[in-house]
Short mmCIF file of C-alpha atoms and ligand atoms in Angstrom, two decimals:
data_model
loop_
_atom_site.label_atom_id
_atom_site.label_comp_id
_atom_site.label_asym_id
_atom_site.label_seq_id
_atom_site.Cartn_x
_atom_site.Cartn_y
_atom_site.Cartn_z
CA MET A 1 -40.32 -22.25 -37.78
CA ALA A 2 -43.24 -20.29 -35.19
CA CYS A 3 -45.07 -23.88 -36.08
CA ARG A 4 -42.81 -26.29 -33.57
CA SER A 5 -42.16 -23.51 -30.74
CA GLY A 6 -45.06 -25.90 -29.34
CA THR A 7 -42.22 -27.47 -28.58
CA LEU A 8 -41.04 -26.49 -25.29
CA LEU A 9 -43.88 -28.08 -23.37
CA ALA A 10 -42.32 -30.65 -22.70
CA LEU A 11 -42.10 -34.19 -23.81
CA VAL A 12 -43.12 -37.31 -22.01
CA ALA A 13 -39.88 -38.33 -19.60
CA ALA A 14 -42.79 -41.01 -19.47
CA LEU A 15 -42.73 -42.71 -22.64
CA CYS A 16 -39.71 -43.52 -21.77
CA PHE A 17 -40.37 -46.48 -19.36
CA LEU A 18 -42.78 -48.11 -21.20
CA GLU A 19 -41.57 -51.42 -21.74
CA LEU A 20 -41.95 -55.44 -23.87
CA ALA A 21 -43.02 -58.01 -21.37
CA ARG A 22 -42.80 -57.45 -17.63
CA PRO A 23 -46.04 -59.57 -16.25
CA GLY A 24 -46.31 -59.20 -12.48
CA ALA A 25 -44.72 -55.66 -12.55
CA GLY A 26 -47.77 -54.17 -12.21
CA ALA A 27 -49.02 -55.63 -8.84
CA ALA A 28 -46.37 -53.28 -6.95
CA GLU A 29 -48.58 -52.23 -3.66
CA PRO A 30 -47.59 -49.49 -1.94
CA ALA A 31 -44.25 -50.46 -0.29
CA GLU A 32 -42.80 -50.27 2.93
CA HIS A 33 -40.46 -47.70 2.44
CA ASP A 34 -39.05 -44.74 4.81
CA VAL A 35 -39.94 -41.78 2.74
CA PRO A 36 -41.63 -38.74 4.80
CA ALA A 37 -42.14 -36.19 1.54
CA MET A 38 -41.90 -36.25 -1.78
CA PHE A 39 -39.82 -32.94 -3.40
CA VAL A 40 -40.43 -32.70 -7.11
CA PHE A 41 -38.68 -31.10 -9.74
CA GLY A 42 -38.91 -29.87 -13.54
CA ASP A 43 -40.93 -29.34 -16.48
CA SER A 44 -44.60 -30.72 -17.33
CA THR A 45 -44.41 -34.01 -17.28
CA VAL A 46 -44.51 -33.52 -13.44
CA ASP A 47 -45.83 -29.88 -13.19
CA VAL A 48 -48.85 -29.66 -10.97
CA GLY A 49 -50.67 -26.30 -11.90
CA ASN A 50 -47.29 -24.05 -11.30
CA ASN A 51 -47.51 -22.54 -14.32
CA ASN A 52 -51.41 -21.47 -13.40
CA PHE A 53 -49.29 -19.00 -11.15
CA LEU A 54 -47.60 -17.75 -13.66
CA THR A 55 -49.18 -13.84 -14.73
CA ASN A 56 -46.99 -13.42 -18.24
CA CYS A 57 -46.47 -17.62 -18.95
CA LYS A 58 -48.30 -18.06 -22.22
CA LEU A 59 -51.70 -20.07 -22.84
CA GLN A 60 -50.00 -22.75 -24.81
CA CYS A 61 -47.25 -23.22 -21.45
CA LYS A 62 -50.40 -23.83 -19.26
CA ALA A 63 -53.11 -26.41 -18.81
CA ASN A 64 -55.66 -25.18 -16.64
CA TYR A 65 -58.35 -25.30 -19.01
CA LEU A 66 -60.83 -28.52 -21.33
CA HIS A 67 -59.50 -30.94 -21.90
CA TYR A 68 -56.73 -31.28 -19.22
CA GLY A 69 -58.23 -32.59 -16.41
CA VAL A 70 -60.97 -34.67 -18.21
CA ASP A 71 -60.37 -37.69 -16.68
CA TYR A 72 -59.38 -36.34 -13.32
CA PRO A 73 -61.72 -36.15 -10.15
CA PHE A 74 -64.36 -33.72 -10.48
CA GLN A 75 -63.25 -33.14 -14.57
CA SER A 76 -60.96 -29.50 -13.39
CA PRO A 77 -58.48 -28.55 -15.99
CA THR A 78 -55.66 -28.46 -12.86
CA GLY A 79 -52.74 -27.41 -14.26
CA ARG A 80 -51.89 -30.73 -15.40
CA PHE A 81 -50.45 -31.85 -18.97
CA SER A 82 -53.00 -34.94 -18.83
CA ASN A 83 -56.55 -36.10 -19.11
CA GLY A 84 -55.65 -37.24 -15.48
CA TYR A 85 -52.68 -37.91 -13.34
CA ASN A 86 -49.13 -37.56 -14.36
CA LEU A 87 -46.07 -38.91 -13.78
CA ALA A 88 -45.21 -37.46 -10.02
CA ASP A 89 -48.71 -37.97 -9.60
CA GLN A 90 -48.47 -41.95 -10.22
CA LEU A 91 -45.30 -42.62 -8.67
CA ALA A 92 -46.58 -40.82 -5.12
CA GLN A 93 -49.43 -42.75 -5.36
CA LYS A 94 -47.15 -46.25 -5.97
CA LEU A 95 -45.31 -44.18 -2.50
CA GLY A 96 -48.45 -44.70 -0.74
CA PHE A 97 -49.60 -40.88 -0.72
CA ASP A 98 -52.81 -39.49 -2.90
CA LYS A 99 -51.02 -38.23 -5.40
CA SER A 100 -48.30 -35.17 -5.80
CA PRO A 101 -47.47 -32.71 -3.17
CA PRO A 102 -49.38 -29.38 -3.94
CA ALA A 103 -47.65 -26.72 -6.49
CA PHE A 104 -45.10 -24.73 -4.66
CA LEU A 105 -46.80 -21.55 -6.23
CA SER A 106 -50.08 -22.28 -4.98
CA MET A 107 -49.73 -21.79 -1.47
CA PRO A 108 -49.92 -18.74 0.69
CA ASN A 109 -46.75 -18.72 2.22
CA GLY A 110 -47.62 -19.47 5.65
CA GLY A 111 -48.67 -22.96 4.12
CA ILE A 112 -45.02 -23.68 2.68
CA ILE A 113 -43.34 -24.43 6.64
CA PRO A 114 -45.82 -26.82 7.13
CA GLN A 115 -46.14 -28.55 3.85
CA MET A 116 -42.15 -29.49 3.57
CA SER A 117 -42.40 -32.03 6.36
CA LYS A 118 -44.91 -33.91 3.42
CA GLY A 119 -43.71 -31.99 0.30
CA ILE A 120 -44.04 -30.15 -2.32
CA ASN A 121 -43.99 -29.44 -6.40
CA PHE A 122 -41.73 -27.26 -8.24
CA ALA A 123 -42.10 -28.53 -11.45
CA SER A 124 -42.37 -26.08 -14.00
CA GLY A 125 -44.10 -26.67 -17.54
CA GLY A 126 -41.49 -25.53 -20.12
CA SER A 127 -38.04 -25.23 -17.73
CA GLY A 128 -35.26 -26.80 -18.68
CA LEU A 129 -32.04 -28.07 -17.06
CA GLN A 130 -30.65 -23.98 -18.79
CA ASP A 131 -32.91 -21.28 -17.15
CA ALA A 132 -33.00 -19.65 -20.13
CA THR A 133 -35.39 -22.53 -21.40
CA GLY A 134 -39.05 -21.75 -21.97
CA ARG A 135 -38.77 -18.24 -22.33
CA ALA A 136 -38.77 -18.33 -25.81
CA VAL A 137 -41.90 -19.94 -26.49
CA CYS A 138 -43.59 -19.54 -22.72
CA THR A 139 -42.73 -15.96 -21.71
CA GLU A 140 -42.10 -17.09 -18.10
CA VAL A 141 -41.52 -19.93 -16.57
CA PHE A 142 -40.26 -20.43 -13.39
CA ASN A 143 -37.21 -21.36 -13.53
CA MET A 144 -34.53 -24.73 -12.60
CA SER A 145 -32.37 -22.10 -10.42
CA ALA A 146 -35.71 -20.78 -9.04
CA GLN A 147 -37.18 -24.33 -8.38
CA VAL A 148 -34.32 -25.29 -6.54
CA GLN A 149 -33.54 -21.97 -4.89
CA SER A 150 -37.21 -21.80 -3.35
CA PHE A 151 -36.67 -25.73 -2.08
CA THR A 152 -33.60 -24.35 -0.49
CA SER A 153 -34.75 -21.58 1.18
CA ALA A 154 -37.51 -22.90 2.52
CA VAL A 155 -35.16 -25.78 4.46
CA GLN A 156 -33.08 -22.93 6.24
CA LYS A 157 -36.84 -21.51 7.16
CA MET A 158 -37.30 -24.89 8.56
CA GLY A 159 -34.60 -23.99 10.87
CA ASN A 160 -32.86 -27.40 13.23
CA ASN A 161 -33.87 -30.36 13.08
CA THR A 162 -34.64 -30.80 9.13
CA ALA A 163 -31.55 -32.96 7.99
CA ASP A 164 -33.31 -36.21 9.29
CA LEU A 165 -36.66 -35.18 7.01
CA ILE A 166 -34.90 -33.44 4.02
CA SER A 167 -32.10 -36.51 3.87
CA ARG A 168 -35.39 -39.52 3.86
CA SER A 169 -37.21 -37.38 1.81
CA LEU A 170 -37.73 -38.45 -2.00
CA ILE A 171 -36.50 -35.69 -4.32
CA PHE A 172 -37.81 -36.93 -8.24
CA ILE A 173 -36.87 -34.82 -11.41
CA SER A 174 -37.87 -34.75 -14.61
CA ALA A 175 -35.79 -32.22 -17.00
CA GLY A 176 -34.24 -32.20 -20.23
CA SER A 177 -36.33 -32.32 -22.98
CA ASN A 178 -37.12 -29.12 -23.28
CA ASP A 179 -33.74 -27.84 -23.79
CA VAL A 180 -33.37 -30.50 -25.97
CA PHE A 181 -36.40 -29.06 -28.23
CA GLU A 182 -34.89 -26.00 -27.89
CA TYR A 183 -31.58 -26.97 -29.07
CA THR A 184 -33.53 -28.72 -32.37
CA ASP A 185 -35.86 -26.61 -32.85
CA ILE A 186 -33.73 -24.45 -35.84
CA PRO A 187 -33.14 -28.10 -37.70
CA SER A 188 -31.24 -27.02 -40.56
CA ASN A 189 -28.82 -24.98 -37.81
CA THR A 190 -25.26 -26.37 -38.90
CA THR A 191 -23.10 -24.64 -36.20
CA ARG A 192 -24.80 -26.82 -33.39
CA ASN A 193 -22.21 -28.78 -32.01
CA ASP A 194 -24.14 -31.45 -29.46
CA THR A 195 -21.22 -32.20 -27.18
CA GLU A 196 -20.67 -28.49 -26.56
CA PHE A 197 -24.67 -28.69 -25.61
CA LEU A 198 -24.66 -32.30 -23.83
CA GLN A 199 -22.03 -31.49 -21.47
CA THR A 200 -23.29 -27.72 -21.40
CA LEU A 201 -26.74 -29.83 -19.75
CA VAL A 202 -24.87 -32.16 -17.81
CA ALA A 203 -23.02 -29.37 -16.04
CA SER A 204 -25.97 -26.92 -14.84
CA TYR A 205 -27.49 -30.53 -14.12
CA THR A 206 -24.46 -30.89 -12.33
CA ILE A 207 -24.76 -27.26 -10.32
CA HIS A 208 -28.52 -27.87 -9.25
CA LEU A 209 -28.21 -31.70 -7.51
CA LYS A 210 -25.01 -30.26 -5.67
CA GLN A 211 -27.18 -27.44 -4.10
CA LEU A 212 -30.28 -29.89 -3.60
CA TYR A 213 -27.30 -32.52 -1.88
CA GLY A 214 -26.13 -29.41 0.03
CA ALA A 215 -29.58 -28.06 1.49
CA GLY A 216 -29.70 -32.06 2.65
CA ALA A 217 -31.01 -34.34 0.18
CA ARG A 218 -30.20 -37.49 -0.13
CA LYS A 219 -32.21 -39.74 -2.40
CA PHE A 220 -32.31 -38.65 -5.81
CA GLY A 221 -35.23 -40.13 -8.87
CA ILE A 222 -34.41 -39.07 -12.13
CA VAL A 223 -35.79 -39.25 -15.33
CA SER A 224 -33.89 -38.76 -18.36
CA PRO A 225 -35.44 -37.08 -21.16
CA SER A 226 -36.59 -40.09 -24.12
CA MET A 227 -37.29 -40.68 -27.13
CA VAL A 228 -38.81 -37.43 -27.89
CA GLY A 229 -38.75 -37.05 -31.34
CA CYS A 230 -41.65 -39.49 -31.51
CA CYS A 231 -43.88 -37.08 -30.42
CA PRO A 232 -47.20 -36.23 -32.31
CA SER A 233 -45.96 -32.88 -32.66
CA GLN A 234 -42.79 -33.49 -33.90
CA ARG A 235 -43.36 -36.66 -35.97
CA ALA A 236 -45.65 -34.00 -37.61
CA ILE A 237 -43.21 -31.55 -37.54
CA ALA A 238 -40.67 -33.42 -39.19
CA ARG A 239 -42.75 -35.55 -42.01
CA ASP A 240 -44.40 -32.44 -42.90
CA ASN A 241 -40.72 -30.78 -43.23
CA LYS A 242 -39.60 -34.26 -44.82
CA TYR A 243 -36.84 -33.48 -42.86
CA ASP A 244 -34.46 -35.37 -40.65
CA LEU A 245 -36.64 -38.70 -40.71
CA ASP A 246 -35.42 -41.52 -37.92
CA ALA A 247 -36.41 -45.92 -38.34
CA TYR A 248 -39.21 -44.95 -36.47
CA GLY A 249 -40.45 -42.35 -38.21
CA CYS A 250 -39.95 -39.74 -35.65
CA PHE A 251 -37.59 -36.73 -35.88
CA ALA A 252 -33.80 -38.09 -35.53
CA ALA A 253 -32.14 -34.95 -33.94
CA ALA A 254 -33.67 -34.90 -31.26
CA ASN A 255 -33.91 -38.91 -30.88
CA SER A 256 -30.26 -38.87 -31.38
CA LEU A 257 -29.92 -35.96 -28.32
CA SER A 258 -31.91 -38.32 -25.61
CA ARG A 259 -30.42 -41.45 -26.54
CA LYS A 260 -25.91 -39.42 -26.32
CA LEU A 261 -27.43 -37.75 -22.96
CA TYR A 262 -28.20 -40.92 -21.14
CA PRO A 263 -25.29 -42.14 -20.51
CA MET A 264 -23.32 -39.20 -19.65
CA VAL A 265 -25.76 -38.42 -16.48
CA TYR A 266 -25.67 -41.43 -15.35
CA SER A 267 -22.04 -41.11 -15.58
CA MET A 268 -22.23 -37.63 -13.93
CA LEU A 269 -24.00 -39.50 -11.32
CA ARG A 270 -21.91 -42.07 -10.35
CA ASP A 271 -18.98 -39.97 -10.43
CA LEU A 272 -21.10 -37.13 -7.95
CA SER A 273 -22.46 -39.94 -5.78
CA ALA A 274 -18.67 -40.87 -4.79
CA ASP A 275 -17.23 -37.43 -4.43
CA MET A 276 -20.45 -36.67 -1.96
CA PRO A 277 -20.95 -39.07 0.85
CA GLY A 278 -24.70 -40.58 1.82
CA MET A 279 -25.92 -39.59 -1.77
CA TYR A 280 -28.42 -42.09 -3.92
CA TYR A 281 -30.41 -41.88 -7.09
CA SER A 282 -31.90 -44.15 -9.48
CA LEU A 283 -31.99 -43.34 -12.68
CA ALA A 284 -33.98 -44.74 -16.23
CA ASP A 285 -32.73 -45.38 -19.38
CA SER A 286 -35.75 -43.71 -21.08
CA VAL A 287 -34.46 -44.17 -24.27
CA GLY A 288 -33.93 -48.16 -24.10
CA MET A 289 -37.13 -48.56 -22.33
CA THR A 290 -39.10 -46.30 -25.05
CA GLU A 291 -37.42 -48.19 -28.15
CA PRO A 292 -39.12 -51.59 -27.83
CA ILE A 293 -42.04 -50.24 -27.98
CA LEU A 294 -42.14 -47.88 -30.79
CA ASN A 295 -43.21 -50.06 -33.62
CA SER A 296 -45.35 -52.66 -31.11
CA THR A 297 -48.81 -52.10 -31.82
CA ILE A 298 -49.90 -52.70 -28.52
CA ILE A 299 -48.35 -51.80 -25.04
CA PRO A 300 -48.72 -55.32 -22.78
CA ASP A 301 -50.15 -55.53 -20.17
CA THR A 302 -52.62 -52.05 -20.89
CA ASN A 303 -54.82 -50.95 -23.87
CA ILE A 304 -52.54 -48.63 -25.19
CA THR A 305 -52.58 -49.40 -28.89
CA VAL A 306 -52.52 -45.56 -30.64
CA LEU A 307 -48.68 -44.45 -30.71
CA ASP A 308 -47.75 -41.67 -32.90
CA LYS A 309 -50.88 -39.72 -32.82
CA ALA A 310 -52.65 -37.51 -29.18
CA CYS A 311 -56.31 -37.88 -28.29
CA CYS A 312 -56.64 -34.45 -28.05
CA GLY A 313 -56.03 -32.16 -30.98
CA GLY A 314 -53.88 -34.59 -33.34
CA ALA A 315 -50.80 -33.60 -33.29
CA GLY A 316 -52.32 -29.83 -33.04
CA VAL A 317 -53.50 -27.76 -29.63
CA CYS A 318 -55.48 -30.09 -27.23
CA ASN A 319 -58.18 -27.84 -26.15
CA LEU A 320 -62.06 -27.60 -25.64
CA THR A 321 -62.71 -27.06 -29.36
CA ALA A 322 -60.50 -29.76 -30.16
CA THR A 323 -61.10 -33.56 -31.05
CA LEU A 324 -61.43 -35.83 -27.88
CA CYS A 325 -60.79 -39.67 -28.20
CA PRO A 326 -62.86 -41.22 -26.19
CA ASP A 327 -61.15 -44.07 -25.22
CA ARG A 328 -57.78 -42.09 -22.84
CA GLY A 329 -56.60 -45.58 -21.91
CA GLY A 330 -56.40 -46.65 -25.80
CA TYR A 331 -53.90 -44.05 -26.67
CA LEU A 332 -49.74 -43.42 -25.34
CA PHE A 333 -50.24 -39.75 -25.81
CA PHE A 334 -53.10 -36.78 -24.95
CA ASP A 335 -52.17 -34.25 -26.67
CA GLY A 336 -49.27 -33.48 -28.59
CA TYR A 337 -46.46 -33.84 -26.50
CA HIS A 338 -47.18 -35.48 -23.23
CA PRO A 339 -47.85 -38.68 -22.18
CA THR A 340 -52.26 -39.62 -20.66
CA ASP A 341 -52.85 -41.04 -17.40
CA ALA A 342 -52.66 -44.57 -18.21
CA ALA A 343 -49.03 -44.04 -19.91
CA SER A 344 -47.41 -41.97 -16.91
CA GLY A 345 -48.43 -44.72 -15.47
CA VAL A 346 -47.05 -47.67 -16.85
CA ALA A 347 -43.82 -45.29 -16.43
CA ALA A 348 -44.59 -44.54 -12.58
CA ARG A 349 -44.74 -48.46 -12.11
CA ASP A 350 -41.61 -49.64 -14.16
CA LEU A 351 -39.59 -46.77 -12.60
CA PHE A 352 -41.05 -47.93 -9.45
CA ALA A 353 -40.38 -51.51 -9.87
CA ASP A 354 -38.14 -52.43 -12.58
CA PRO A 355 -35.85 -55.03 -11.60
CA GLY A 356 -32.52 -54.17 -12.95
CA ILE A 357 -32.90 -53.68 -16.53
CA PHE A 358 -34.06 -50.23 -17.39
CA VAL A 359 -33.10 -48.05 -14.39
CA HIS A 360 -29.71 -47.71 -12.60
CA PRO A 361 -28.39 -48.91 -10.34
CA ILE A 362 -31.30 -48.87 -8.52
CA ASN A 363 -35.07 -48.65 -8.99
CA VAL A 364 -37.37 -46.51 -7.14
CA GLN A 365 -38.98 -48.67 -4.75
CA GLN A 366 -35.07 -49.39 -3.07
CA LEU A 367 -34.15 -45.98 -3.04
CA ALA A 368 -37.23 -45.67 -0.71
CA ALA A 369 -36.46 -48.27 1.41
CA LEU A 370 -32.70 -46.97 1.81
CA ARG A 371 -31.95 -46.24 5.95
CA SER A 372 -29.24 -43.67 5.78
C1 NAG B 1 -34.43 -17.67 -13.31
O1 NAG B 1 -35.57 -17.34 -12.37
C2 NAG B 1 -35.06 -16.43 -11.57
C3 NAG B 1 -36.51 -16.13 -10.53
O2 NAG B 1 -37.54 -15.65 -11.56
C4 NAG B 1 -35.02 -14.73 -12.53
O3 NAG B 1 -34.06 -13.85 -11.14
C5 NAG B 1 -33.30 -14.74 -13.74
O4 NAG B 1 -34.12 -13.92 -14.36
C6 NAG B 1 -34.08 -16.29 -14.38
N1 NAG B 1 -33.22 -17.16 -15.41
C7 NAG B 1 -33.47 -16.86 -16.32
C8 NAG B 1 -31.95 -16.89 -17.32
O5 NAG B 1 -34.56 -16.68 -16.70
C1 NAG B 2 -31.01 -23.83 16.08
O1 NAG B 2 -30.49 -23.93 17.35
C2 NAG B 2 -29.39 -23.75 17.80
C3 NAG B 2 -28.57 -24.22 18.64
O2 NAG B 2 -29.49 -25.46 19.29
C4 NAG B 2 -30.07 -21.92 18.12
O3 NAG B 2 -29.19 -21.47 18.84
C5 NAG B 2 -31.06 -21.53 17.64
O4 NAG B 2 -31.38 -20.90 17.35
C6 NAG B 2 -31.73 -22.91 16.32
N1 NAG B 2 -32.03 -22.11 15.11
C7 NAG B 2 -33.92 -21.97 14.16
C8 NAG B 2 -33.94 -21.35 13.35
O5 NAG B 2 -34.00 -22.80 15.46
C1 NAG B 3 -26.73 -22.48 -33.59
O1 NAG B 3 -27.46 -23.10 -33.07
C2 NAG B 3 -25.86 -22.43 -31.98
C3 NAG B 3 -25.26 -23.53 -30.86
O2 NAG B 3 -26.48 -23.75 -29.90
C4 NAG B 3 -26.76 -21.50 -31.16
O3 NAG B 3 -25.56 -20.53 -30.24
C5 NAG B 3 -27.73 -20.83 -31.89
O4 NAG B 3 -27.84 -19.14 -31.15
C6 NAG B 3 -28.42 -20.72 -32.92
N1 NAG B 3 -28.14 -20.31 -33.90
C7 NAG B 3 -29.50 -19.95 -34.06
C8 NAG B 3 -30.07 -19.48 -36.05
O5 NAG B 3 -30.60 -20.35 -33.83
C1 NAG B 4 -17.00 -29.48 -30.28
O1 NAG B 4 -17.26 -29.48 -29.12
C2 NAG B 4 -16.13 -30.33 -28.15
C3 NAG B 4 -15.99 -29.74 -26.53
O2 NAG B 4 -16.49 -28.16 -26.77
C4 NAG B 4 -15.30 -29.39 -28.69
O3 NAG B 4 -13.97 -30.82 -28.49
C5 NAG B 4 -15.05 -29.83 -30.17
O4 NAG B 4 -13.76 -29.91 -30.90
C6 NAG B 4 -16.52 -29.19 -31.11
N1 NAG B 4 -16.93 -29.34 -32.29
C7 NAG B 4 -16.20 -29.01 -33.14
C8 NAG B 4 -16.60 -29.25 -34.70
O5 NAG B 4 -16.45 -27.75 -33.33
C1 NAG B 5 -39.91 -50.06 -37.93
O1 NAG B 5 -41.00 -49.38 -38.26
C2 NAG B 5 -41.13 -49.65 -39.77
C3 NAG B 5 -41.78 -49.49 -40.81
O2 NAG B 5 -42.25 -50.74 -40.69
C4 NAG B 5 -39.94 -49.97 -40.60
O3 NAG B 5 -39.32 -49.20 -41.54
C5 NAG B 5 -38.34 -49.50 -39.42
O4 NAG B 5 -37.50 -49.76 -39.81
C6 NAG B 5 -38.79 -49.81 -38.00
N1 NAG B 5 -37.90 -49.48 -37.24
C7 NAG B 5 -36.87 -50.91 -36.32
C8 NAG B 5 -36.16 -50.11 -35.75
O5 NAG B 5 -37.27 -51.62 -36.52
C1 NAG B 6 -58.73 -52.17 -21.19
O1 NAG B 6 -59.45 -52.49 -21.14
C2 NAG B 6 -60.66 -53.49 -20.63
C3 NAG B 6 -62.25 -53.28 -21.98
O2 NAG B 6 -62.40 -51.69 -20.86
C4 NAG B 6 -61.05 -53.32 -18.76
O3 NAG B 6 -61.86 -54.01 -18.33
C5 NAG B 6 -59.44 -52.83 -18.12
O4 NAG B 6 -59.24 -52.36 -17.31
C6 NAG B 6 -58.47 -52.23 -19.65
N1 NAG B 6 -57.30 -52.57 -18.88
C7 NAG B 6 -56.35 -51.56 -18.32
C8 NAG B 6 -55.59 -52.41 -18.46
O5 NAG B 6 -56.94 -50.38 -18.50
C1 NAG B 7 -58.40 -25.12 -30.20
O1 NAG B 7 -57.15 -26.62 -30.94
C2 NAG B 7 -57.94 -26.47 -31.98
C3 NAG B 7 -57.06 -27.77 -32.85
O2 NAG B 7 -56.53 -28.29 -32.22
C4 NAG B 7 -56.96 -25.86 -32.95
O3 NAG B 7 -56.94 -25.20 -34.39
C5 NAG B 7 -56.62 -24.00 -32.09
O4 NAG B 7 -56.25 -22.92 -32.38
C6 NAG B 7 -56.76 -24.21 -30.69
N1 NAG B 7 -57.50 -22.72 -30.66
C7 NAG B 7 -56.69 -21.95 -29.14
C8 NAG B 7 -57.56 -21.17 -29.22
O5 NAG B 7 -54.98 -22.24 -29.00
#
C-alpha cells in the first residue's frame, strides 16, 4: 500500500485539456482583457513554490531540486512540479503576464498587500478540496481552507476600494485530484461509497467558492480533475498489482471518479452563479478532452509521442539521480504525476481559447474580457 502513496502529488489537471484536432488554436495572442491580477488556488499542478516554505512538508511533496526546473530559466528548481513552467504560469502568459504570480508563503509580510494588485499564488502540492487531504503523504500542506483564508484576510487588510480590483481579477483553481488519489488509495476498500465521496467534494468546493465570492471574487476559472488514473505512477501500480485496469490500461477507479465529478461540479457552478449575482465561471470538461488522445500515438500540434511513461524517473521518483529524457518536448508527463511544460502549454492554450467544445459555458479568454 505504501507504494501508492506518492499519489498525493497531484496529477495533471493538465493532461485534460489536450485535444485531437485543433489547428489554429495555438495562435491565440495575449488578448484584450480586463484582468488586473490573477489569484491561484489548488494543488501541485499550479504550485509555484509554496511547499518550499512548509518545514514539515516531506521531500516527495516538494519540487525544489533538480531535475525539476531543468528547462526553467537558469535551470532553477523553484518548486514547480515540471521541467519548466506549469499550468498556472502558462495560463498567466496567455493573459499577458510573465508567469504565475509569486507564491504566497515566499513573500515577506510587508510584501503581501502591495502584491495583491498583481496577484498571488496560494496553491500547495498534495492539497485537496478537503482540508485533511495531503496530511498522510506530505505531513504538512497548505490546505484549501488556509489558502482561501489567506486570500480573504489579505483582501480585508487592503482596506477600502478593493472591490473593483478583486471582482475583475481571475481566480484560477486546480484541485480535487489528490482527494481522488487518496480515496482510491486502498482499492479493495469495499465500504467506499463513491456518490457520497463525490458529494462531499462538491460540498467542500461550494464552501471555498462562497468564501472567495464573499471577499469580492467574481471571475472563476476552474479545472476539474482529469483522467488521473492514467498518470505513469497509477498505470504502473494498477498494472503491477493486476487490478482494476480500464480500456486504456489506466487505473479504472480513479478515472471513473473524475468522469462522474465533472458534471457534478458543473451543476454546482450553475446553481451557485444563479444565487450569487455577478459570478462568472469557465469550467473545463477535462475528461472529455483527455479521452480522445489516450489511444493516440501523437498529440497534434505538438511533438508529444510518449503518453504513458515519465520523462524523469519512468514511473518512479524524479530527482537528480533519476534518468532524464533528453527530448522533454516529446513527453506528456515529466514525473509520475505531473505534465511536462509542453503538455501544460497545450492545456493552457485550450483552457484559454477552446471554442465551446470542452470548456463551458465560456473559455478563460471570454471570462477575462467580461466587464462587470
Ligand atoms: C488546515 O490548515 C490550518 C492552518 O494551517 C490548520 O489549522 C488546520 O488544522 C488544517 N486542517 C486540517 C484538517 O488539517
Ligand atoms: C474605509 O472607509 C471608511 C469610510 O470612508 C473609513 O472610515 C475607514 O477608515 C476606511 N477603512 C480603511 C481600512 O481604509
Ligand atoms: C474505506 O473507505 C471509507 C469511505 O471513504 C473510509 O471512510 C474508510 O476510512 C476506508 N477504509 C480504510 C481502511 O481506508
Ligand atoms: C451512498 O451514499 C448515498 C448518499 O449519501 C446514499 O444515498 C446511498 O444509499 C449510499 N449507498 C450505499 C450503497 O450505501
Ligand atoms: C485503446 O487501445 C487498447 C489497446 O489497443 C484497446 O484494448 C482499447 O480498447 C482502446 N480503448 C479505446 C477506448 O479505444
Ligand atoms: C517540434 O520539434 C521540432 C524539431 O525539434 C521543433 O522545431 C518544433 O518547434 C517542435 N514543435 C513544438 C510544438 O514544440
Ligand atoms: C531518486 O530517484 C531514483 C529513481 O527514480 C530512486 O530510485 C531513488 O530512490 C530516489 N532517491 C530519493 C532520495 O528519493
